[in-house]
Backbone as JSON Lines, residues from 0, in Angstrom:
{"i":0,"aa":"X","n":[-12.35,-3.66,5.03],"ca":[-11.8,-2.32,4.92],"c":[-12.82,-1.35,5.51]}
{"i":1,"aa":"X","n":[-12.37,-0.54,6.42],"ca":[-13.25,0.42,7.06],"c":[-13.45,1.62,6.18]}
{"i":2,"aa":"X","n":[-14.62,2.25,6.32],"ca":[-14.9,3.49,5.6],"c":[-14.03,4.59,6.18]}
{"i":3,"aa":"X","n":[-13.38,5.33,5.32],"ca":[-12.52,6.42,5.78],"c":[-13.08,7.75,5.3]}
{"i":4,"aa":"X","n":[-13.2,8.68,6.22],"ca":[-13.64,10.01,5.84],"c":[-12.48,10.77,5.22]}
{"i":5,"aa":"X","n":[-12.79,11.86,4.54],"ca":[-11.73,12.68,3.93],"c":[-10.78,13.19,5.0]}
{"i":6,"aa":"X","n":[-11.31,13.58,6.16],"ca":[-10.47,14.11,7.22],"c":[-9.48,13.06,7.71]}
{"i":7,"aa":"X","n":[-9.96,11.82,7.84],"ca":[-9.1,10.75,8.3],"c":[-8.02,10.43,7.26]}
{"i":8,"aa":"X","n":[-8.4,10.49,5.99],"ca":[-7.43,10.25,4.92],"c":[-6.32,11.29,4.94]}
{"i":9,"aa":"X","n":[-6.67,12.55,5.21],"ca":[-5.67,13.61,5.24],"c":[-4.69,13.44,6.4]}
{"i":10,"aa":"X","n":[-5.1,12.7,7.42],"ca":[-4.23,12.48,8.58],"c":[-3.27,11.32,8.37]}
{"i":11,"aa":"X","n":[-3.45,10.55,7.31],"ca":[-2.61,9.39,7.04],"c":[-1.29,9.83,6.39]}
{"i":12,"aa":"X","n":[-0.25,9.08,6.68],"ca":[1.04,9.33,6.04],"c":[0.99,8.75,4.63]}
{"i":13,"aa":"X","n":[1.9,9.17,3.74],"ca":[1.94,8.58,2.4],"c":[2.11,7.06,2.45]}
{"i":14,"aa":"X","n":[2.88,6.58,3.41],"ca":[3.09,5.14,3.54],"c":[1.78,4.43,3.91]}
{"i":15,"aa":"X","n":[1.01,5.04,4.81],"ca":[-0.27,4.45,5.21],"c":[-1.27,4.5,4.06]}
{"i":16,"aa":"X","n":[-1.24,5.55,3.27],"ca":[-2.13,5.64,2.12],"c":[-1.79,4.58,1.08]}
{"i":17,"aa":"X","n":[-0.51,4.31,0.89],"ca":[-0.1,3.25,-0.04],"c":[-0.62,1.9,0.46]}
{"i":18,"aa":"X","n":[-0.48,1.64,1.74],"ca":[-1.0,0.39,2.31],"c":[-2.51,0.3,2.12]}
{"i":19,"aa":"X","n":[-3.19,1.42,2.29],"ca":[-4.64,1.47,2.09],"c":[-5.0,1.17,0.63]}
{"i":20,"aa":"X","n":[-4.23,1.7,-0.3],"ca":[-4.48,1.43,-1.72],"c":[-4.31,-0.05,-2.03]}
{"i":21,"aa":"X","n":[-3.26,-0.66,-1.48],"ca":[-3.08,-2.1,-1.69],"c":[-4.29,-2.88,-1.13]}
{"i":22,"aa":"X","n":[-4.7,-2.52,0.06],"ca":[-5.83,-3.2,0.7],"c":[-7.1,-3.06,-0.14]}
{"i":23,"aa":"X","n":[-7.36,-1.85,-0.61],"ca":[-8.55,-1.6,-1.44],"c":[-8.46,-2.36,-2.76]}
{"i":24,"aa":"X","n":[-7.29,-2.39,-3.35],"ca":[-7.11,-3.12,-4.61],"c":[-7.35,-4.6,-4.44]}
{"i":25,"aa":"X","n":[-6.84,-5.16,-3.36],"ca":[-7.04,-6.59,-3.09],"c":[-8.52,-6.89,-2.9]}
{"i":26,"aa":"X","n":[-9.18,-6.05,-2.12],"ca":[-10.61,-6.28,-1.87],"c":[-11.43,-6.2,-3.16]}
{"i":27,"aa":"X","n":[-11.19,-5.18,-3.97],"ca":[-11.92,-5.02,-5.22],"c":[-11.65,-6.19,-6.17]}
{"i":28,"aa":"X","n":[-10.42,-6.65,-6.2],"ca":[-10.05,-7.76,-7.09],"c":[-10.72,-9.06,-6.63]}
{"i":29,"aa":"X","n":[-10.73,-9.3,-5.34],"ca":[-11.42,-10.49,-4.81],"c":[-12.91,-10.44,-5.16]}
{"i":30,"aa":"X","n":[-13.51,-9.27,-5.0],"ca":[-14.93,-9.13,-5.3],"c":[-15.19,-9.3,-6.8]}
{"i":31,"aa":"X","n":[-14.29,-8.79,-7.64],"ca":[-14.44,-8.93,-9.09],"c":[-14.39,-10.4,-9.5]}
{"i":32,"aa":"X","n":[-13.46,-11.14,-8.91],"ca":[-13.36,-12.56,-9.21],"c":[-14.66,-13.28,-8.81]}
{"i":33,"aa":"X","n":[-15.19,-12.93,-7.65],"ca":[-16.45,-13.53,-7.21],"c":[-17.59,-13.18,-8.17]}
{"i":34,"aa":"X","n":[-17.59,-11.95,-8.67],"ca":[-18.61,-11.53,-9.63],"c":[-18.52,-12.34,-10.92]}
{"i":35,"aa":"X","n":[-17.31,-12.57,-11.38],"ca":[-17.13,-13.37,-12.6],"c":[-17.63,-14.8,-12.37]}
{"i":36,"aa":"X","n":[-17.3,-15.34,-11.22],"ca":[-17.76,-16.7,-10.9],"c":[-19.29,-16.78,-10.9]}
{"i":37,"aa":"X","n":[-19.93,-15.66,-10.51],"ca":[-21.4,-15.61,-10.47],"c":[-22.0,-15.03,-11.75]}
{"i":38,"aa":"X","n":[-21.16,-14.86,-12.76],"ca":[-21.58,-14.34,-14.06],"c":[-22.23,-12.95,-13.97]}
{"i":39,"aa":"X","n":[-21.71,-12.14,-13.08],"ca":[-22.15,-10.75,-12.94],"c":[-21.12,-9.89,-13.66]}
{"i":40,"aa":"X","n":[-21.22,-9.88,-14.98],"ca":[-20.19,-9.28,-15.82],"c":[-20.03,-7.77,-15.6]}
{"i":41,"aa":"X","n":[-21.14,-7.06,-15.52],"ca":[-21.07,-5.59,-15.38],"c":[-20.41,-5.19,-14.06]}
{"i":42,"aa":"X","n":[-20.8,-5.85,-12.99],"ca":[-20.2,-5.54,-11.68],"c":[-18.71,-5.88,-11.66]}
{"i":43,"aa":"X","n":[-18.37,-7.01,-12.27],"ca":[-16.95,-7.4,-12.34],"c":[-16.16,-6.35,-13.1]}
{"i":44,"aa":"X","n":[-16.72,-5.87,-14.2],"ca":[-16.06,-4.84,-15.01],"c":[-15.82,-3.58,-14.18]}
{"i":45,"aa":"X","n":[-16.83,-3.14,-13.43],"ca":[-16.68,-1.93,-12.62],"c":[-15.59,-2.1,-11.56]}
{"i":46,"aa":"X","n":[-15.57,-3.24,-10.92],"ca":[-14.58,-3.49,-9.87],"c":[-13.17,-3.57,-10.45]}
{"i":47,"aa":"X","n":[-13.04,-4.2,-11.62],"ca":[-11.73,-4.3,-12.25],"c":[-11.24,-2.93,-12.73]}
{"i":48,"aa":"X","n":[-12.16,-2.07,-13.14],"ca":[-11.77,-0.71,-13.5],"c":[-11.25,0.04,-12.27]}
{"i":49,"aa":"X","n":[-11.88,-0.2,-11.12],"ca":[-11.4,0.42,-9.88],"c":[-10.0,-0.07,-9.53]}
{"i":50,"aa":"X","n":[-9.77,-1.37,-9.7],"ca":[-8.44,-1.91,-9.42],"c":[-7.4,-1.28,-10.35]}
{"i":51,"aa":"X","n":[-7.77,-1.11,-11.61],"ca":[-6.86,-0.47,-12.56],"c":[-6.56,0.97,-12.14]}
{"i":52,"aa":"X","n":[-7.58,1.68,-11.66],"ca":[-7.37,3.04,-11.16],"c":[-6.42,3.04,-9.96]}
{"i":53,"aa":"X","n":[-6.58,2.06,-9.08],"ca":[-5.71,1.96,-7.91],"c":[-4.27,1.72,-8.34]}
{"i":54,"aa":"X","n":[-4.08,0.81,-9.28],"ca":[-2.72,0.53,-9.77],"c":[-2.12,1.78,-10.42]}
{"i":55,"aa":"X","n":[-2.94,2.52,-11.14],"ca":[-2.46,3.76,-11.75],"c":[-2.02,4.76,-10.68]}
{"i":56,"aa":"X","n":[-2.78,4.86,-9.6],"ca":[-2.42,5.77,-8.5],"c":[-1.14,5.31,-7.8]}
{"i":57,"aa":"X","n":[-1.0,3.99,-7.63],"ca":[0.23,3.48,-7.04],"c":[1.43,3.84,-7.91]}
{"i":58,"aa":"X","n":[1.28,3.7,-9.21],"ca":[2.36,4.05,-10.13],"c":[2.68,5.54,-10.12]}
{"i":59,"aa":"X","n":[1.63,6.35,-10.02],"ca":[1.83,7.8,-10.01],"c":[2.55,8.26,-8.74]}
{"i":60,"aa":"X","n":[2.44,7.48,-7.68],"ca":[3.06,7.84,-6.41],"c":[4.5,7.39,-6.25]}
{"i":61,"aa":"X","n":[5.04,6.74,-7.27],"ca":[6.42,6.26,-7.17],"c":[7.41,7.42,-7.14]}
{"i":62,"aa":"X","n":[8.42,7.27,-6.31],"ca":[9.51,8.24,-6.22],"c":[10.71,7.67,-6.95]}
{"i":63,"aa":"X","n":[10.93,8.15,-8.16],"ca":[11.99,7.58,-8.99],"c":[13.39,7.92,-8.49]}
{"i":64,"aa":"X","n":[13.48,8.84,-7.55],"ca":[14.77,9.14,-6.95],"c":[15.19,8.05,-5.98]}
{"i":65,"aa":"X","n":[14.25,7.16,-5.65],"ca":[14.54,6.06,-4.72],"c":[15.42,5.0,-5.36]}
{"i":66,"aa":"X","n":[15.57,5.04,-6.67],"ca":[16.48,4.1,-7.32],"c":[15.77,3.01,-8.11]}
{"i":67,"aa":"X","n":[16.45,1.91,-8.23],"ca":[16.02,0.81,-9.08],"c":[14.67,0.25,-8.69]}
{"i":68,"aa":"X","n":[14.38,0.21,-7.41],"ca":[13.13,-0.4,-6.95],"c":[11.92,0.33,-7.54]}
{"i":69,"aa":"X","n":[12.01,1.64,-7.69],"ca":[10.89,2.39,-8.27],"c":[10.67,1.99,-9.72]}
{"i":70,"aa":"X","n":[11.75,1.82,-10.46],"ca":[11.62,1.38,-11.86],"c":[11.05,-0.02,-11.95]}
{"i":71,"aa":"X","n":[11.48,-0.88,-11.05],"ca":[10.96,-2.25,-11.05],"c":[9.48,-2.28,-10.68]}
{"i":72,"aa":"X","n":[9.08,-1.46,-9.71],"ca":[7.66,-1.39,-9.35],"c":[6.84,-0.83,-10.5]}
{"i":73,"aa":"X","n":[7.38,0.16,-11.2],"ca":[6.68,0.72,-12.35],"c":[6.42,-0.36,-13.39]}
{"i":74,"aa":"X","n":[7.43,-1.16,-13.68],"ca":[7.29,-2.25,-14.64],"c":[6.25,-3.26,-14.15]}
{"i":75,"aa":"X","n":[6.29,-3.57,-12.87],"ca":[5.34,-4.52,-12.31],"c":[3.91,-3.97,-12.35]}
{"i":76,"aa":"X","n":[3.75,-2.7,-12.02],"ca":[2.41,-2.07,-12.08],"c":[1.87,-2.09,-13.52]}
{"i":77,"aa":"X","n":[2.74,-1.8,-14.48],"ca":[2.32,-1.84,-15.88],"c":[1.89,-3.24,-16.29]}
{"i":78,"aa":"X","n":[2.65,-4.23,-15.87],"ca":[2.3,-5.62,-16.16],"c":[0.94,-5.96,-15.54]}
{"i":79,"aa":"X","n":[0.76,-5.58,-14.28],"ca":[-0.51,-5.87,-13.6],"c":[-1.68,-5.19,-14.3]}
{"i":80,"aa":"X","n":[-1.49,-3.95,-14.72],"ca":[-2.56,-3.22,-15.41],"c":[-2.91,-3.9,-16.73]}
{"i":81,"aa":"X","n":[-1.9,-4.33,-17.47],"ca":[-2.15,-5.04,-18.73],"c":[-2.88,-6.36,-18.5]}
{"i":82,"aa":"X","n":[-2.46,-7.09,-17.47],"ca":[-3.11,-8.35,-17.15],"c":[-4.55,-8.13,-16.71]}
{"i":83,"aa":"X","n":[-4.8,-7.05,-15.99],"ca":[-6.17,-6.73,-15.58],"c":[-7.07,-6.5,-16.79]}
{"i":84,"aa":"X","n":[-6.57,-5.75,-17.75],"ca":[-7.36,-5.48,-18.96],"c":[-7.64,-6.78,-19.69]}
{"i":85,"aa":"X","n":[-6.61,-7.61,-19.85],"ca":[-6.79,-8.9,-20.52],"c":[-7.77,-9.78,-19.75]}
{"i":86,"aa":"X","n":[-7.58,-9.86,-18.44],"ca":[-8.47,-10.66,-17.61],"c":[-9.9,-10.16,-17.64]}
{"i":87,"aa":"X","n":[-10.06,-8.85,-17.72],"ca":[-11.4,-8.25,-17.78],"c":[-12.07,-8.56,-19.12]}
{"i":88,"aa":"X","n":[-11.32,-8.4,-20.19],"ca":[-11.89,-8.66,-21.52],"c":[-12.32,-10.12,-21.68]}
{"i":89,"aa":"X","n":[-11.46,-11.02,-21.19],"ca":[-11.73,-12.45,-21.35],"c":[-12.51,-13.04,-20.18]}
{"i":90,"aa":"X","n":[-12.66,-12.24,-19.12],"ca":[-13.25,-12.73,-17.86],"c":[-12.51,-13.99,-17.42]}
{"i":91,"aa":"X","n":[-11.18,-13.87,-17.46],"ca":[-10.27,-14.99,-17.19],"c":[-9.82,-14.95,-15.73]}
{"i":92,"aa":"X","n":[-10.37,-15.83,-14.92],"ca":[-10.09,-15.84,-13.49],"c":[-8.63,-16.15,-13.17]}
{"i":93,"aa":"X","n":[-7.98,-17.13,-13.82],"ca":[-6.56,-17.38,-13.5],"c":[-5.65,-16.16,-13.72]}
{"i":94,"aa":"X","n":[-5.91,-15.39,-14.75],"ca":[-5.12,-14.16,-14.98],"c":[-5.33,-13.19,-13.82]}
{"i":95,"aa":"X","n":[-6.58,-13.04,-13.4],"ca":[-6.9,-12.11,-12.31],"c":[-6.34,-12.62,-10.98]}
{"i":96,"aa":"X","n":[-6.32,-13.92,-10.79],"ca":[-5.75,-14.48,-9.57],"c":[-4.24,-14.24,-9.51]}
{"i":97,"aa":"X","n":[-3.59,-14.24,-10.67],"ca":[-2.16,-13.92,-10.72],"c":[-1.93,-12.48,-10.26]}
{"i":98,"aa":"X","n":[-2.76,-11.56,-10.75],"ca":[-2.64,-10.15,-10.34],"c":[-2.91,-10.03,-8.85]}
{"i":99,"aa":"X","n":[-3.9,-10.76,-8.37],"ca":[-4.23,-10.75,-6.95],"c":[-3.04,-11.24,-6.12]}
{"i":100,"aa":"X","n":[-2.42,-12.31,-6.54],"ca":[-1.26,-12.85,-5.82],"c":[-0.12,-11.83,-5.76]}
{"i":101,"aa":"X","n":[0.13,-11.17,-6.88],"ca":[1.19,-10.15,-6.91],"c":[0.85,-9.01,-5.95]}
{"i":102,"aa":"X","n":[-0.41,-8.56,-6.0],"ca":[-0.81,-7.44,-5.15],"c":[-0.74,-7.82,-3.67]}
{"i":103,"aa":"X","n":[-1.1,-9.05,-3.34],"ca":[-1.01,-9.5,-1.95],"c":[0.45,-9.54,-1.48]}
{"i":104,"aa":"X","n":[1.35,-10.0,-2.35],"ca":[2.77,-10.03,-2.01],"c":[3.32,-8.62,-1.81]}
{"i":105,"aa":"X","n":[2.92,-7.71,-2.68],"ca":[3.37,-6.32,-2.54],"c":[2.83,-5.71,-1.24]}
{"i":106,"aa":"X","n":[1.57,-5.99,-0.92],"ca":[0.97,-5.45,0.3],"c":[1.69,-5.98,1.53]}
{"i":107,"aa":"X","n":[2.0,-7.26,1.52],"ca":[2.71,-7.86,2.66],"c":[4.1,-7.24,2.81]}
{"i":108,"aa":"X","n":[4.81,-7.11,1.7],"ca":[6.15,-6.52,1.74],"c":[6.08,-5.06,2.21]}
{"i":109,"aa":"X","n":[5.08,-4.34,1.73],"ca":[4.94,-2.92,2.11],"c":[4.67,-2.8,3.6]}
{"i":110,"aa":"X","n":[3.8,-3.64,4.12],"ca":[3.48,-3.61,5.55],"c":[4.7,-3.95,6.39]}
{"i":111,"aa":"X","n":[5.46,-4.96,5.96],"ca":[6.69,-5.31,6.67],"c":[7.67,-4.15,6.68]}
{"i":112,"aa":"X","n":[7.81,-3.51,5.54],"ca":[8.73,-2.37,5.44],"c":[8.28,-1.23,6.35]}
{"i":113,"aa":"X","n":[6.98,-0.99,6.39],"ca":[6.46,0.08,7.27],"c":[6.73,-0.26,8.73]}
{"i":114,"aa":"X","n":[6.49,-1.51,9.12],"ca":[6.72,-1.91,10.5],"c":[8.19,-1.85,10.87]}
{"i":115,"aa":"X","n":[9.06,-2.22,9.94],"ca":[10.5,-2.13,10.18],"c":[10.92,-0.68,10.36]}
{"i":116,"aa":"X","n":[10.36,0.19,9.52],"ca":[10.68,1.62,9.61],"c":[10.23,2.19,10.94]}
{"i":117,"aa":"X","n":[9.08,1.78,11.41],"ca":[8.56,2.28,12.69],"c":[9.51,1.85,13.81]}
{"i":118,"aa":"X","n":[9.9,0.57,13.81],"ca":[10.81,0.07,14.85],"c":[12.15,0.77,14.77]}
{"i":119,"aa":"X","n":[12.7,0.93,13.57],"ca":[13.98,1.6,13.39],"c":[13.88,3.05,13.83]}
{"i":120,"aa":"X","n":[12.8,3.7,13.47],"ca":[12.6,5.1,13.86],"c":[12.53,5.25,15.36]}
{"i":121,"aa":"X","n":[11.88,4.3,16.02],"ca":[11.79,4.37,17.47],"c":[13.16,4.18,18.11]}
{"i":122,"aa":"X","n":[13.95,3.26,17.56],"ca":[15.3,3.05,18.09],"c":[16.15,4.3,17.92]}
{"i":123,"aa":"X","n":[16.03,4.94,16.77],"ca":[16.81,6.16,16.52],"c":[16.43,7.26,17.5]}
{"i":124,"aa":"X","n":[15.13,7.42,17.72],"ca":[14.69,8.44,18.69],"c":[15.2,8.11,20.08]}
{"i":125,"aa":"X","n":[15.21,6.81,20.43],"ca":[15.71,6.39,21.74],"c":[17.2,6.72,21.86]}
{"i":126,"aa":"X","n":[17.98,6.45,20.8],"ca":[19.41,6.76,20.81],"c":[19.63,8.26,20.96]}
{"i":127,"aa":"X","n":[18.82,9.04,20.23],"ca":[18.97,10.49,20.3],"c":[18.63,10.98,21.7]}
{"i":128,"aa":"X","n":[17.59,10.42,22.29],"ca":[17.2,10.81,23.64],"c":[18.31,10.47,24.62]}
{"i":129,"aa":"X","n":[18.86,9.26,24.52],"ca":[19.96,8.88,25.4],"c":[21.15,9.8,25.24]}
{"i":130,"aa":"X","n":[21.49,10.14,24.02],"ca":[22.61,11.05,23.77],"c":[22.34,12.4,24.42]}
{"i":131,"aa":"X","n":[21.11,12.85,24.33],"ca":[20.74,14.13,24.94],"c":[20.85,14.04,26.45]}
{"i":132,"aa":"X","n":[20.32,12.96,27.01],"ca":[20.31,12.81,28.46],"c":[21.72,12.71,29.04]}
{"i":133,"aa":"X","n":[22.66,12.16,28.29],"ca":[24.04,12.06,28.76],"c":[24.66,13.43,28.95]}
{"i":134,"aa":"X","n":[24.19,14.4,28.18],"ca":[24.77,15.74,28.23],"c":[23.98,16.71,29.09]}
{"i":135,"aa":"X","n":[22.94,16.23,29.72],"ca":[22.13,17.1,30.57],"c":[22.7,17.07,31.98]}
{"i":136,"aa":"X","n":[22.91,18.22,32.52],"ca":[23.4,18.31,33.89],"c":[22.21,18.68,34.77]}
{"i":137,"aa":"X","n":[22.01,17.88,35.78],"ca":[20.9,18.15,36.69],"c":[21.41,19.11,37.76]}
{"i":138,"aa":"X","n":[20.71,20.2,37.88],"ca":[21.09,21.2,38.89],"c":[20.24,20.95,40.13]}
{"i":139,"aa":"X","n":[20.9,20.73,41.21],"ca":[20.17,20.49,42.45],"c":[19.99,21.8,43.18]}
{"i":140,"aa":"X","n":[18.99,21.84,44.03],"ca":[18.74,23.05,44.79],"c":[19.95,23.4,45.64]}
{"i":141,"aa":"X","n":[20.25,24.62,45.65],"ca":[21.36,25.1,46.47],"c":[22.66,25.23,45.68]}
{"i":142,"aa":"X","n":[22.66,24.85,44.4],"ca":[23.9,25.0,43.63],"c":[24.0,26.39,43.08]}
């Protein structure tokens, strides 16, 4: 994950920021698991707290007007947050790996959705441009 300045973050779309949060959460969770394996309890705790903060931010960014998917994501985020706390208290790697797997699946799905939206958006702009061009009359010199 590259270091991002505040200015660069402000230039990102909400969709890109969500993807960035998933990426950061995955990285912190992987590092926390490695810390537990190396019996670095304090560092693991700090990283897991960061992951919990990321999940909280993801939940806060949900648009409930989007329908059922927002409610389902909210439930999933709550489950992940609870599992993180349990995994942190017990230093239980399998619980944390489950959260990691869920977060990786969400990140993959989010990236796919963003890429689909970009392609769809480009097609729509192309259609709009073609529609515009059909109605443009070229005036030649001398008319």
